[in-house]
Coordinates of C-alpha atoms in Angstrom, one line a residue:
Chain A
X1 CA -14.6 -1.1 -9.0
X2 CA -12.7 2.0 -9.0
X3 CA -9.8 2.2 -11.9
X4 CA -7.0 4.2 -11.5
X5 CA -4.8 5.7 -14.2
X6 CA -1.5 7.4 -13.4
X7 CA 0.3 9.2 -16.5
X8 CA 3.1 9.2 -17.3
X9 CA 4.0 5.8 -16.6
X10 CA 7.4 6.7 -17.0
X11 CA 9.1 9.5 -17.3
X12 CA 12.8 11.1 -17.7
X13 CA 14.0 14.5 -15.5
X14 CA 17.1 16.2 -14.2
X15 CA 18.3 17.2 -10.6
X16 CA 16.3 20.3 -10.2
X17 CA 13.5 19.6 -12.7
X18 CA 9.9 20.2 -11.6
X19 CA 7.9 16.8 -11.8
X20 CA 4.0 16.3 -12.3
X21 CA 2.4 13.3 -11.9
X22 CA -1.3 12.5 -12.7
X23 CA -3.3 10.4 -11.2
X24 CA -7.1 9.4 -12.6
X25 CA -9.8 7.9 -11.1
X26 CA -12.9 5.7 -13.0
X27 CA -15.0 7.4 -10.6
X28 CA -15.0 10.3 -8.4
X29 CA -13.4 9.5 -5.0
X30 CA -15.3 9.6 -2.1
X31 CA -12.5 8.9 0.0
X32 CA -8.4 9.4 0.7
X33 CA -6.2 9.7 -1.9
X34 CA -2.5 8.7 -0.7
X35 CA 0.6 8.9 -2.7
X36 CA 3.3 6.5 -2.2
X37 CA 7.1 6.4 -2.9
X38 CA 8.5 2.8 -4.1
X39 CA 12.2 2.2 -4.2
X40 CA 14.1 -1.0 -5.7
X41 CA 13.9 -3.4 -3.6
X42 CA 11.8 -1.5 -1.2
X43 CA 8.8 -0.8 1.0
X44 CA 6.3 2.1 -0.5
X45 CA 6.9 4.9 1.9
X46 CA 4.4 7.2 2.5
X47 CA 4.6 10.6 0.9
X48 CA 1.3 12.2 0.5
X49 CA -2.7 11.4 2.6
X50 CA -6.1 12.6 2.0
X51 CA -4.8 14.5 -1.5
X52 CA -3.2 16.8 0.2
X53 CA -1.8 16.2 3.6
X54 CA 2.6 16.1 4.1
X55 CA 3.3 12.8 5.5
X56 CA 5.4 13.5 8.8
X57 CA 9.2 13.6 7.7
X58 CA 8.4 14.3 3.8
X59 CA 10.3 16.9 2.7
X60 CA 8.4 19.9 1.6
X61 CA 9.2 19.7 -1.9
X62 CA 6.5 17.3 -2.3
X63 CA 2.9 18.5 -3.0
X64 CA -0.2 17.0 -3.5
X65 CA -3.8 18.4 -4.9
X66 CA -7.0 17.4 -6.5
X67 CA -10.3 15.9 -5.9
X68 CA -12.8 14.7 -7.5
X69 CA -11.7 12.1 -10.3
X70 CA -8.1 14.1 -11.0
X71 CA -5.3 14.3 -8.5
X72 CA -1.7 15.2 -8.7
X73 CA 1.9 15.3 -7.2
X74 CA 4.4 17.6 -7.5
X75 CA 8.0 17.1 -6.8
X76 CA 8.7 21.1 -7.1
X77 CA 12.7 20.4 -7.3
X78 CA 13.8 17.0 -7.9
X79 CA 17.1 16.0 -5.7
X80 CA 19.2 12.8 -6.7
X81 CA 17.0 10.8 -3.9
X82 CA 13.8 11.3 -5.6
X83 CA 14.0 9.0 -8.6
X84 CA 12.0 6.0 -7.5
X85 CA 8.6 5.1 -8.8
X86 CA 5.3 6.6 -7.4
X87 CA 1.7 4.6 -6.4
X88 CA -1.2 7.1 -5.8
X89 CA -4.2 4.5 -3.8
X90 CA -7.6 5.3 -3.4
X91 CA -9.6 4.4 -0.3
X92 CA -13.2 3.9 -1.2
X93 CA -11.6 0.0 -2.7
X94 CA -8.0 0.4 -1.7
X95 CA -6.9 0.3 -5.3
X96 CA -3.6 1.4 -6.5
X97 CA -2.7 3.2 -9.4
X98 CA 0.2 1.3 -12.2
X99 CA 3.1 3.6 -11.0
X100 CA 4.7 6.2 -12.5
X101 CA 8.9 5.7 -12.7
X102 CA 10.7 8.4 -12.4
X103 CA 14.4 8.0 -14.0
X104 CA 16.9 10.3 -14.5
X105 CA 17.4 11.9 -17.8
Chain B
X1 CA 10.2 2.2 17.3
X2 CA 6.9 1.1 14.8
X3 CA 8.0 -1.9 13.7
X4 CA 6.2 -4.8 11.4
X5 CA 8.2 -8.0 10.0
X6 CA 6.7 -10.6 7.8
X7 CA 7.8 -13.9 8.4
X8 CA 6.6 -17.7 6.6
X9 CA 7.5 -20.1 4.0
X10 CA 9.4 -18.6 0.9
X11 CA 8.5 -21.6 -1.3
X12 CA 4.7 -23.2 -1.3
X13 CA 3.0 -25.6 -3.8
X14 CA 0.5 -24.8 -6.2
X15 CA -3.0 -25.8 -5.1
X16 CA -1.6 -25.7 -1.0
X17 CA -1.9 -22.6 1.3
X18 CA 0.3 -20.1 1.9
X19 CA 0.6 -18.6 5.4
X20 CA 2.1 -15.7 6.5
X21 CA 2.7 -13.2 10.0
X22 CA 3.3 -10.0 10.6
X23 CA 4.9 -9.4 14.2
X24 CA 4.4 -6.1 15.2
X25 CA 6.7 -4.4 17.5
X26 CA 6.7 -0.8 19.2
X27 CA 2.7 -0.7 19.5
X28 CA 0.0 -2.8 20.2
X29 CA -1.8 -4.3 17.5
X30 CA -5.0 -3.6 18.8
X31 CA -4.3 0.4 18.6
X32 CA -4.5 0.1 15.2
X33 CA -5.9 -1.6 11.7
X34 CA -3.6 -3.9 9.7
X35 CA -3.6 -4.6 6.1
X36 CA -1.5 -7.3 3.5
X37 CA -0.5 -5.7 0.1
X38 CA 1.0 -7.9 -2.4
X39 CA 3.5 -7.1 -5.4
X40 CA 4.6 -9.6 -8.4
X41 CA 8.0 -8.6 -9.1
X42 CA 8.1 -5.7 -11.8
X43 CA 4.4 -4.9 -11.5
X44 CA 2.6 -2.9 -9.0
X45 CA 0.4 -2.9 -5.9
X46 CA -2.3 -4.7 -4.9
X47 CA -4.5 -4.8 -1.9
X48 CA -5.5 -8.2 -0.2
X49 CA -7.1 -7.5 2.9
X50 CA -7.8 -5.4 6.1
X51 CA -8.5 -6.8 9.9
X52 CA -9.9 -3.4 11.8
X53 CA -9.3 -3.1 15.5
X54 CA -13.0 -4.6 16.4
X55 CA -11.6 -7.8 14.5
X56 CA -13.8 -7.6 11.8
X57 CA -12.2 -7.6 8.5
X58 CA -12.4 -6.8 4.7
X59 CA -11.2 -8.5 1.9
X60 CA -10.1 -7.5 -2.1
X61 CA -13.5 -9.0 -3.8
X62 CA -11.1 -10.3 -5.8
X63 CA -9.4 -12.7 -3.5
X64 CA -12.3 -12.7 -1.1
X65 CA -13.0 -16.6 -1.5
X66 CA -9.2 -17.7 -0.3
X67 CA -8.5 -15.1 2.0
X68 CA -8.6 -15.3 5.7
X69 CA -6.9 -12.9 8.3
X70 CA -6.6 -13.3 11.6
X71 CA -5.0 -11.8 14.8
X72 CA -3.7 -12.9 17.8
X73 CA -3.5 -10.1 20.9
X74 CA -1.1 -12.0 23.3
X75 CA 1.6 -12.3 20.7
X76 CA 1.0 -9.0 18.8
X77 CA 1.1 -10.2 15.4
X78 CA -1.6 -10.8 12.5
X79 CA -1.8 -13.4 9.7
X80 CA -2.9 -14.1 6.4
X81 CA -4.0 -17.1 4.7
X82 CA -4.3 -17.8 1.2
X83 CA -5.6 -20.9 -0.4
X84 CA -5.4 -22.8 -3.3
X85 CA -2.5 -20.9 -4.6
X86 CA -1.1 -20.8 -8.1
X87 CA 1.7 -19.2 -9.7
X88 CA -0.1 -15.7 -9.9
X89 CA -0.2 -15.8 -6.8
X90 CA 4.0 -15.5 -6.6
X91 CA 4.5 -11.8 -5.0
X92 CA 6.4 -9.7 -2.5
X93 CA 3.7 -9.6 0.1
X94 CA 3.9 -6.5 2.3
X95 CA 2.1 -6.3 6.2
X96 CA 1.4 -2.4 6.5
X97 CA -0.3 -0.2 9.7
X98 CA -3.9 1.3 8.7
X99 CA -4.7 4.5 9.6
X100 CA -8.1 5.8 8.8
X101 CA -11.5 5.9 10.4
X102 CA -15.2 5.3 9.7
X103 CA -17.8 7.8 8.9
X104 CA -21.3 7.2 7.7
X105 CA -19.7 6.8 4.0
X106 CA -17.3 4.0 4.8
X107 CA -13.3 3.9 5.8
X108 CA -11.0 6.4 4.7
X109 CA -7.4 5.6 5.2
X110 CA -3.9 4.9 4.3
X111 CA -0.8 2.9 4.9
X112 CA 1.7 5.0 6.8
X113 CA 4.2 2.3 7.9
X114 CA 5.3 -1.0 6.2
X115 CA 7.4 -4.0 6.8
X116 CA 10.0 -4.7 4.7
X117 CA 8.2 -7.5 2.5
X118 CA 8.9 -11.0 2.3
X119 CA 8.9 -12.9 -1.4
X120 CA 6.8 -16.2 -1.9
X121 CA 7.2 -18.1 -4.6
X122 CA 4.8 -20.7 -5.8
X123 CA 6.2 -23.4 -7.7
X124 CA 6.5 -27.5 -7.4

């Protein structure tokens, strides 16, 4: 099976702060890589698809890249609405990463 | 409007069956593939199964023995069913639209809309 590995698993930022999260797979992925957006008490929301692609309504800060076994998002200026925790999930198993949280500093 | 809402017991016993629907409004089920993710409070995701517009389905190997998923057309909703349940097994579970496709490598795909999660508790 198909480990993933996000880092940081938490992490503290301001209202304008650039935000990089990693994601890791066990293997190289064949298959989509989706990023996910998890508020509490929430549905994940669809951010990012197939590394790369901007979910319809997303706004444009968000970024994704990678391939391979190392993928990443970008939040390129955080806004008050963006602290939530984030889920990348790979498609070859449907596995999820452990979240990253995002919190305000 | 996309729609999905989970719906079924809140509370089941340990060692019974839970049983849950997802009633899908806005679109007919059978323009796209459904899935069930799960979430035990504080922790994260986890996949639990797939039912692909053919009918066929595909299940977490890790669950695969007490899973079942069906669907039923005329209503426009899918189900799961879970057996033997224990208190691991206690989770927000989520019913989520599939989009992806087959190539000659397998699916790719990903979850673009979700319901709004229902909490089952298992406990006597």
């Amino acid at each position: 099976d198909i480990q993933m590995t996000q880092s940081p698993s938490s992490l503290s930022a301001s209202v304008g702060d650039r935000v990089t999260i990693t994601c890791r797979a066990s293997q190289s992925i064949t298959r989509y890589l989706n990023w996910y957006q998890q508020k509490p008490g929430r549905a994940p929301k669809l951010l990012i698809y197939a590394s790369s692609f901007l979910q319809s309504g997303v706004p444009s800060r968000f970024s994704g890249s990678g391939s391979g076994t190392d993928f990443t998002l970008t939040i390129s200026s955080l806004q008050p609405e963006d602290f939530a925790t984030y889920y990348c999930q790979e498609s070859d198993n449907d596995t999820f990463g452990g979240g990253t949280k995002v919190e305000m500093k | 409007q996309v729609q999905l809402q989970e719906s079924g017991p809140g509370l089941v016993k340990p060692s019974e069956t839970l049983s849950l629907t997802c009633t899908i409004s806005g679109v007919s089920i059978t323009n796209y593939h459904w899935s069930w993710i799960r979430q035990p409070a504080g922790k994260g995701l986890e996949w639990i199964g797939r039912i692909y517009t053919s009918g066929r389905t595909n299940y977490n190997l890790s669950l695969k023995s007490r899973v079942t998923m069906s669907e039923d057309t005329s209503t426009n909703q899918f189900s799961l069913r879970l057996t033997s349940v224990t208190a691991a097994d206690t989770a927000v579970y989520y019913c989520a639209r599939d989009v992806g496709y087959f190539d000659n490598s397998g699916y790719s795909g990903y979850f673009d809309l979700w319901g709004r999660g229902t909490l089952v508790s298992v406990s006597s």
